[in-house]
Short mmCIF file of C-alpha atoms in Angstrom, two decimals:
data_model
loop_
_atom_site.label_atom_id
_atom_site.label_comp_id
_atom_site.label_asym_id
_atom_site.label_seq_id
_atom_site.Cartn_x
_atom_site.Cartn_y
_atom_site.Cartn_z
CA MET A 1 121.27 72.42 55.09
CA ASN A 2 118.85 75.24 55.90
CA THR A 3 116.53 76.30 53.07
CA ASP A 4 114.48 79.45 52.59
CA GLN A 5 110.77 79.70 51.99
CA VAL A 6 108.58 82.77 51.70
CA ARG A 7 105.07 82.87 53.14
CA ARG A 8 102.48 85.56 52.42
CA PHE A 9 99.61 86.72 54.62
CA THR A 10 96.95 89.42 54.76
CA TYR A 11 95.76 91.20 57.88
CA ASP A 12 92.91 93.72 57.87
CA GLY A 13 93.39 94.22 54.14
CA PHE A 14 97.19 94.70 54.28
CA ALA A 15 99.41 92.10 52.62
CA TYR A 16 102.72 91.21 54.25
CA ARG A 17 105.20 88.35 54.15
CA CYS A 18 108.01 86.53 55.91
CA ARG A 19 111.06 84.48 55.01
CA ILE A 20 111.58 81.22 56.90
CA VAL A 21 114.91 79.43 57.30
CA GLU A 22 113.84 76.07 58.67
CA ASN A 23 115.92 74.14 61.19
CA PRO A 24 114.70 70.52 61.29
CA ALA A 25 116.21 69.87 64.74
CA PRO A 26 115.93 73.16 66.66
CA LEU A 27 117.39 73.63 70.11
CA THR A 28 115.15 76.56 70.98
CA GLU A 29 111.91 78.21 69.90
CA PRO A 30 111.75 79.92 66.49
CA ILE A 31 113.57 83.25 66.28
CA VAL A 32 111.33 85.93 64.78
CA VAL A 33 113.19 89.02 63.52
CA VAL A 34 111.43 92.39 63.24
CA GLY A 35 113.86 94.86 61.74
CA GLY A 36 114.25 98.61 61.42
CA ALA A 37 112.10 101.10 59.57
CA PHE A 38 113.76 100.64 56.18
CA GLN A 39 114.90 97.04 56.46
CA ASP A 40 113.37 94.14 54.56
CA MET A 41 113.31 90.44 55.40
CA TYR A 42 116.80 89.99 53.93
CA ALA A 43 118.45 92.72 56.03
CA PHE A 44 119.78 90.28 58.64
CA ARG A 45 120.61 87.47 56.23
CA ARG A 46 124.39 87.67 56.69
CA LEU A 47 123.96 87.62 60.48
CA GLU A 48 121.55 84.74 60.82
CA GLY A 49 123.98 81.82 60.50
CA PRO A 50 124.49 81.46 64.28
CA TRP A 51 120.73 81.75 64.80
CA ALA A 52 119.81 79.21 62.14
CA ALA A 53 122.30 76.75 63.65
CA SER A 54 120.04 76.33 66.67
CA SER A 55 116.59 77.44 65.56
CA THR A 56 114.19 78.14 62.75
CA VAL A 57 114.59 81.81 61.78
CA ILE A 58 111.60 83.86 60.60
CA SER A 59 112.37 87.31 59.17
CA VAL A 60 109.29 89.45 58.64
CA GLU A 61 108.18 92.25 56.36
CA LEU A 62 105.24 93.76 58.15
CA PRO A 63 102.99 96.25 56.34
CA GLY A 64 104.95 99.38 55.54
CA SER A 65 108.32 97.63 55.15
CA GLY A 66 110.11 95.85 52.32
CA SER A 67 107.71 94.66 49.62
CA ALA A 68 104.71 94.44 51.94
CA ASP A 69 101.77 96.74 51.37
CA ALA A 70 102.22 100.41 52.21
CA LEU A 71 100.83 101.36 55.61
CA PRO A 72 99.43 104.81 56.45
CA ALA A 73 101.16 106.60 59.33
CA SER A 74 97.78 106.65 61.10
CA GLN A 75 98.23 102.93 61.74
CA GLY A 76 100.62 102.86 64.70
CA PHE A 77 102.80 100.28 66.37
CA GLU A 78 99.84 98.70 68.16
CA PHE A 79 98.53 97.68 64.74
CA LEU A 80 101.90 96.20 63.79
CA SER A 81 101.97 94.22 67.05
CA ASP A 82 98.58 92.78 66.09
CA VAL A 83 99.98 91.84 62.68
CA LEU A 84 102.90 90.04 64.31
CA ILE A 85 100.51 88.03 66.49
CA HIS A 86 98.54 87.23 63.32
CA LEU A 87 101.76 85.96 61.74
CA LEU A 88 102.50 83.66 64.69
CA ASP A 89 98.97 82.32 64.45
CA GLY A 90 99.25 81.81 60.71
CA LEU A 91 102.51 79.90 61.05
CA GLY A 92 101.25 77.83 63.97
CA VAL A 93 104.03 79.13 66.25
CA ALA A 94 102.83 78.82 69.83
CA ARG A 95 105.89 80.49 71.41
CA ALA A 96 108.78 82.33 69.83
CA ASN A 97 111.98 84.17 70.57
CA LEU A 98 111.34 87.74 69.39
CA LEU A 99 114.04 90.14 68.22
CA GLY A 100 112.92 93.74 67.73
CA ALA A 101 115.53 96.07 66.25
CA SER A 102 115.02 99.85 66.53
CA TYR A 103 111.68 100.48 64.77
CA GLY A 104 110.85 96.83 65.47
CA ALA A 105 111.34 97.20 69.24
CA PRO A 106 107.92 98.72 70.07
CA VAL A 107 106.29 96.11 67.83
CA VAL A 108 107.83 93.27 69.83
CA TYR A 109 107.25 95.07 73.14
CA GLY A 110 103.55 95.33 72.32
CA VAL A 111 103.28 91.60 71.60
CA ALA A 112 104.97 90.81 74.92
CA GLN A 113 102.47 93.03 76.73
CA GLU A 114 99.39 91.70 74.96
CA ARG A 115 100.31 88.03 74.58
CA PRO A 116 103.14 87.19 76.99
CA GLU A 117 102.39 83.49 76.73
CA ARG A 118 103.54 83.64 73.08
CA VAL A 119 107.01 84.99 73.92
CA ALA A 120 109.75 82.63 75.10
CA ARG A 121 112.46 85.31 75.20
CA MET A 122 112.67 88.88 73.97
CA ALA A 123 115.68 90.82 72.67
CA LEU A 124 115.24 94.54 72.03
CA PHE A 125 117.90 96.52 70.19
CA GLY A 126 117.75 100.31 70.16
CA ALA A 127 114.68 100.43 72.38
CA ALA A 128 113.53 103.65 74.05
CA PRO A 129 110.56 104.50 76.26
CA ARG A 130 110.05 107.53 74.00
CA TYR A 131 112.06 109.53 71.48
CA PRO A 132 113.93 112.57 72.84
CA ASP A 133 113.28 116.03 71.40
CA ALA A 134 116.55 116.01 69.47
CA GLY A 135 115.66 112.69 67.88
CA LEU A 136 112.20 113.93 66.94
CA ARG A 137 113.71 117.02 65.32
CA ALA A 138 116.06 114.81 63.32
CA LEU A 139 113.15 112.65 62.19
CA ARG A 140 111.11 115.70 61.23
CA ALA A 141 114.02 116.94 59.10
CA LEU A 142 114.00 113.61 57.28
CA VAL A 143 110.32 114.02 56.44
CA ASP A 144 110.90 117.61 55.25
CA SER A 145 113.69 116.51 52.91
CA LEU A 146 111.55 113.73 51.46
CA GLU A 147 108.56 116.00 50.97
CA ALA A 148 110.88 118.36 49.07
CA GLY A 149 112.10 115.43 46.95
CA ASP A 150 115.70 116.06 48.04
CA THR A 151 117.03 112.52 48.40
CA ALA A 152 120.65 113.71 48.67
CA ALA A 153 119.73 115.76 51.75
CA TYR A 154 117.73 112.81 53.05
CA ALA A 155 120.80 110.57 52.81
CA ARG A 156 123.01 113.14 54.57
CA LEU A 157 120.48 113.56 57.37
CA ILE A 158 120.16 109.78 57.81
CA VAL A 159 123.92 109.52 58.24
CA SER A 160 123.90 112.41 60.73
CA ALA A 161 121.06 110.85 62.73
CA LEU A 162 122.38 107.28 62.87
CA VAL A 163 126.19 107.48 62.70
CA PRO A 164 127.97 108.84 65.82
CA PRO A 165 130.13 111.98 65.60
CA ALA A 166 133.68 111.58 64.32
CA ASP A 167 135.17 111.80 67.82
CA ARG A 168 133.45 108.53 68.82
CA ARG A 169 135.20 105.31 67.91
CA ILE A 170 133.04 102.89 65.92
CA ARG A 171 133.93 99.99 63.67
CA ASN A 172 133.65 100.21 59.88
CA ARG A 173 132.72 103.90 59.87
CA PRO A 174 133.75 104.59 56.22
CA SER A 175 131.86 101.61 54.79
CA VAL A 176 128.78 102.22 56.96
CA THR A 177 128.65 105.89 55.93
CA LYS A 178 129.15 105.04 52.26
CA LEU A 179 126.47 102.34 52.29
CA LEU A 180 123.89 104.54 54.03
CA THR A 181 124.59 107.41 51.64
CA LEU A 182 124.23 105.20 48.58
CA VAL A 183 121.12 103.32 49.70
CA MET A 184 119.20 106.25 51.13
CA GLY A 185 120.23 108.56 48.32
CA ALA A 186 118.80 106.05 45.83
CA VAL A 187 115.25 106.24 47.21
CA THR A 188 112.91 106.49 44.22
CA PRO A 189 109.87 108.76 43.91
CA ASP A 190 107.69 105.66 44.35
CA ASP A 191 109.49 104.84 47.61
CA ILE A 192 109.16 108.30 49.13
CA PRO A 193 105.58 107.97 50.47
CA ARG A 194 106.51 104.71 52.25
CA HIS A 195 109.57 106.32 53.86
CA ILE A 196 107.53 109.33 54.93
CA ALA A 197 104.82 107.14 56.49
CA SER A 198 107.34 105.06 58.44
CA THR A 199 109.11 108.16 59.73
CA LEU A 200 105.85 109.86 60.70
CA ARG A 201 104.87 106.69 62.58
CA LEU A 202 108.01 107.15 64.69
CA ILE A 203 107.33 110.86 65.20
CA GLU A 204 103.72 110.28 66.25
CA TRP A 205 104.54 107.37 68.57
CA LYS A 206 103.56 108.22 72.15
CA GLY A 207 106.11 105.90 73.70
CA LEU A 208 105.93 102.53 75.43
CA ARG A 209 102.54 101.84 76.92
CA PRO A 210 102.35 101.81 80.73
CA GLY A 211 102.14 98.56 82.65
CA GLY A 212 105.54 97.19 81.73
CA ILE A 213 106.28 93.52 81.14
CA GLU A 214 106.84 90.63 83.54
CA GLY A 215 107.64 86.96 83.29
CA ILE A 216 109.61 87.10 80.02
CA PRO A 217 113.42 86.80 79.89
CA ALA A 218 114.58 89.97 78.18
CA LEU A 219 117.79 91.46 76.81
CA CYS A 220 117.96 95.18 75.93
CA PHE A 221 121.05 96.47 74.16
CA THR A 222 122.36 99.09 71.77
CA GLY A 223 125.66 100.58 70.63
CA GLU A 224 127.67 102.42 73.27
CA HIS A 225 127.66 105.55 71.07
CA ASP A 226 124.09 105.27 69.72
CA PRO A 227 123.11 108.85 68.76
CA LEU A 228 119.38 108.15 68.34
CA THR A 229 118.30 105.71 71.06
CA TYR A 230 121.21 106.53 73.32
CA PRO A 231 122.19 104.26 76.25
CA ASP A 232 120.22 105.96 79.03
CA LEU A 233 117.04 105.59 76.98
CA GLY A 234 117.80 101.89 76.64
CA ARG A 235 118.26 101.63 80.38
CA GLU A 236 114.90 103.30 80.93
CA ALA A 237 113.21 100.89 78.55
CA ALA A 238 114.87 97.92 80.26
CA ALA A 239 113.65 99.19 83.65
CA THR A 240 110.05 98.64 82.51
CA ILE A 241 110.73 94.91 82.04
CA GLU A 242 110.99 92.70 85.09
CA GLY A 243 114.53 91.32 85.43
CA ALA A 244 115.71 92.60 82.04
CA VAL A 245 119.43 92.52 81.28
CA PHE A 246 120.98 95.59 79.65
CA THR A 247 124.32 95.95 77.90
CA LEU A 248 126.09 97.97 75.22
CA ILE A 249 128.06 96.83 72.18
CA ARG A 250 131.44 98.51 72.30
CA GLU A 251 132.66 100.64 69.39
CA ALA A 252 129.21 100.79 67.82
CA GLY A 253 126.41 103.29 67.32
CA HIS A 254 122.85 102.73 66.14
CA LEU A 255 123.96 100.33 63.41
CA PRO A 256 125.96 97.46 64.94
CA VAL A 257 124.30 95.24 62.32
CA LEU A 258 126.74 96.99 59.96
CA GLU A 259 129.40 98.15 62.41
CA ARG A 260 129.88 94.87 64.30
CA PRO A 261 127.69 92.23 62.61
CA GLU A 262 129.45 89.15 63.99
CA GLU A 263 129.20 90.44 67.53
CA PHE A 264 125.56 91.43 67.14
CA ALA A 265 124.74 87.95 65.82
CA ASP A 266 126.69 86.21 68.58
CA LEU A 267 125.03 88.19 71.38
CA VAL A 268 121.53 87.41 70.11
CA ALA A 269 122.38 83.73 69.54
CA ARG A 270 123.75 83.40 73.08
CA PHE A 271 120.69 84.99 74.64
CA PHE A 272 118.14 82.92 72.74
CA THR A 273 119.97 79.68 73.64
CA ASP A 274 120.49 80.56 77.33
CA ARG A 275 124.27 80.73 77.06
CA PRO A 276 126.29 83.06 79.32
CA LEU A 277 126.47 86.75 78.43
CA HIS A 278 129.02 87.66 81.08
CA GLY A 279 132.56 88.70 80.20
CA LEU A 280 132.17 89.15 76.45
CA SER A 281 134.96 91.27 75.03
CA TYR A 282 132.63 93.28 72.81
CA THR A 283 130.02 94.28 75.42
CA THR A 284 129.99 96.40 78.56
CA PRO A 285 129.29 94.75 81.95
CA LEU A 286 125.74 93.47 82.29
CA GLU A 287 123.24 95.67 84.11
CA ARG A 288 119.77 95.07 85.53
CA PRO A 289 118.18 98.54 85.45
CA ALA A 290 115.55 99.25 88.08
CA PRO A 291 112.80 101.88 88.06
CA PRO A 292 113.85 105.26 89.55
CA ALA A 293 113.65 105.43 93.34
CA GLY A 294 110.20 106.33 94.57
CA THR A 295 108.35 105.29 91.40
CA GLY A 296 107.67 101.70 92.43
CA ALA A 297 107.76 98.81 90.00
CA LEU A 298 106.67 99.67 86.47
CA TRP A 299 105.47 96.16 85.72
CA ARG A 300 102.23 94.72 86.93
CA THR A 301 103.65 92.91 89.96
CA ALA A 302 106.80 93.21 92.05
CA PRO A 303 109.93 91.64 90.53
CA ARG A 304 111.18 88.29 91.71
CA VAL A 305 114.36 88.28 93.77
CA PRO A 306 117.14 86.52 91.75
#
């Protein structure tokens, strides 16, 4: 039976922690989960069964998330990538399977660029090379509502930014909308500065660093109706990674963790254990996005021919 343990660390004066579900006979490298902006190390707990069946699972709360220390917006995603490397060092994990979800995607991407030898496989959900103007405006509106102390408006804007329009078919729409409204509307005055800092970090992010990534098996995916990091942005992000596979989860938006949790968990489990991804009923056909014609390869060397 898998058991939980919590480990605490400090990097550059900022305390953070992780939750470890140990597998005594793993079939693959540890799976390290870096979640979204407002997710803690328990956010993926109901999904992790298929992952824990084959691996040790490490869910992190980096500075600025969960109960870790608050992190000023001036500390960007490069800093969080350094913290994640510090965590791997502290746990004695030489190589890991990294899952970066939404806000966690640039953190994982940065580790793969800086320390590729530490990454066995990389799965990026909701990744984008940059945020589009419409997304930045939506994020700015979130900050404005928080600065005004209007948590009801904040909750409504979160739903508008993350849940697809009513004419798009997604699973569990009523329950997802209700949950987001309740959780985000319950943000306390003490929580507001943390939420503002995390959102400003997204707004001030300059996008994926040039140079791309090579030599790491990678899966990029999102919901087919994702209104924030919409599919073409995911394709662009995948095109910066040599040989990356891209797909969409059907009938989902930016929150398949809530909309289609079993399918999300299954896709990640399959990828990290090298099982086939072709022909799944809940995903679109697999793609291997390439850089736009005339731009040349975005990674450091030319891609290998499959």
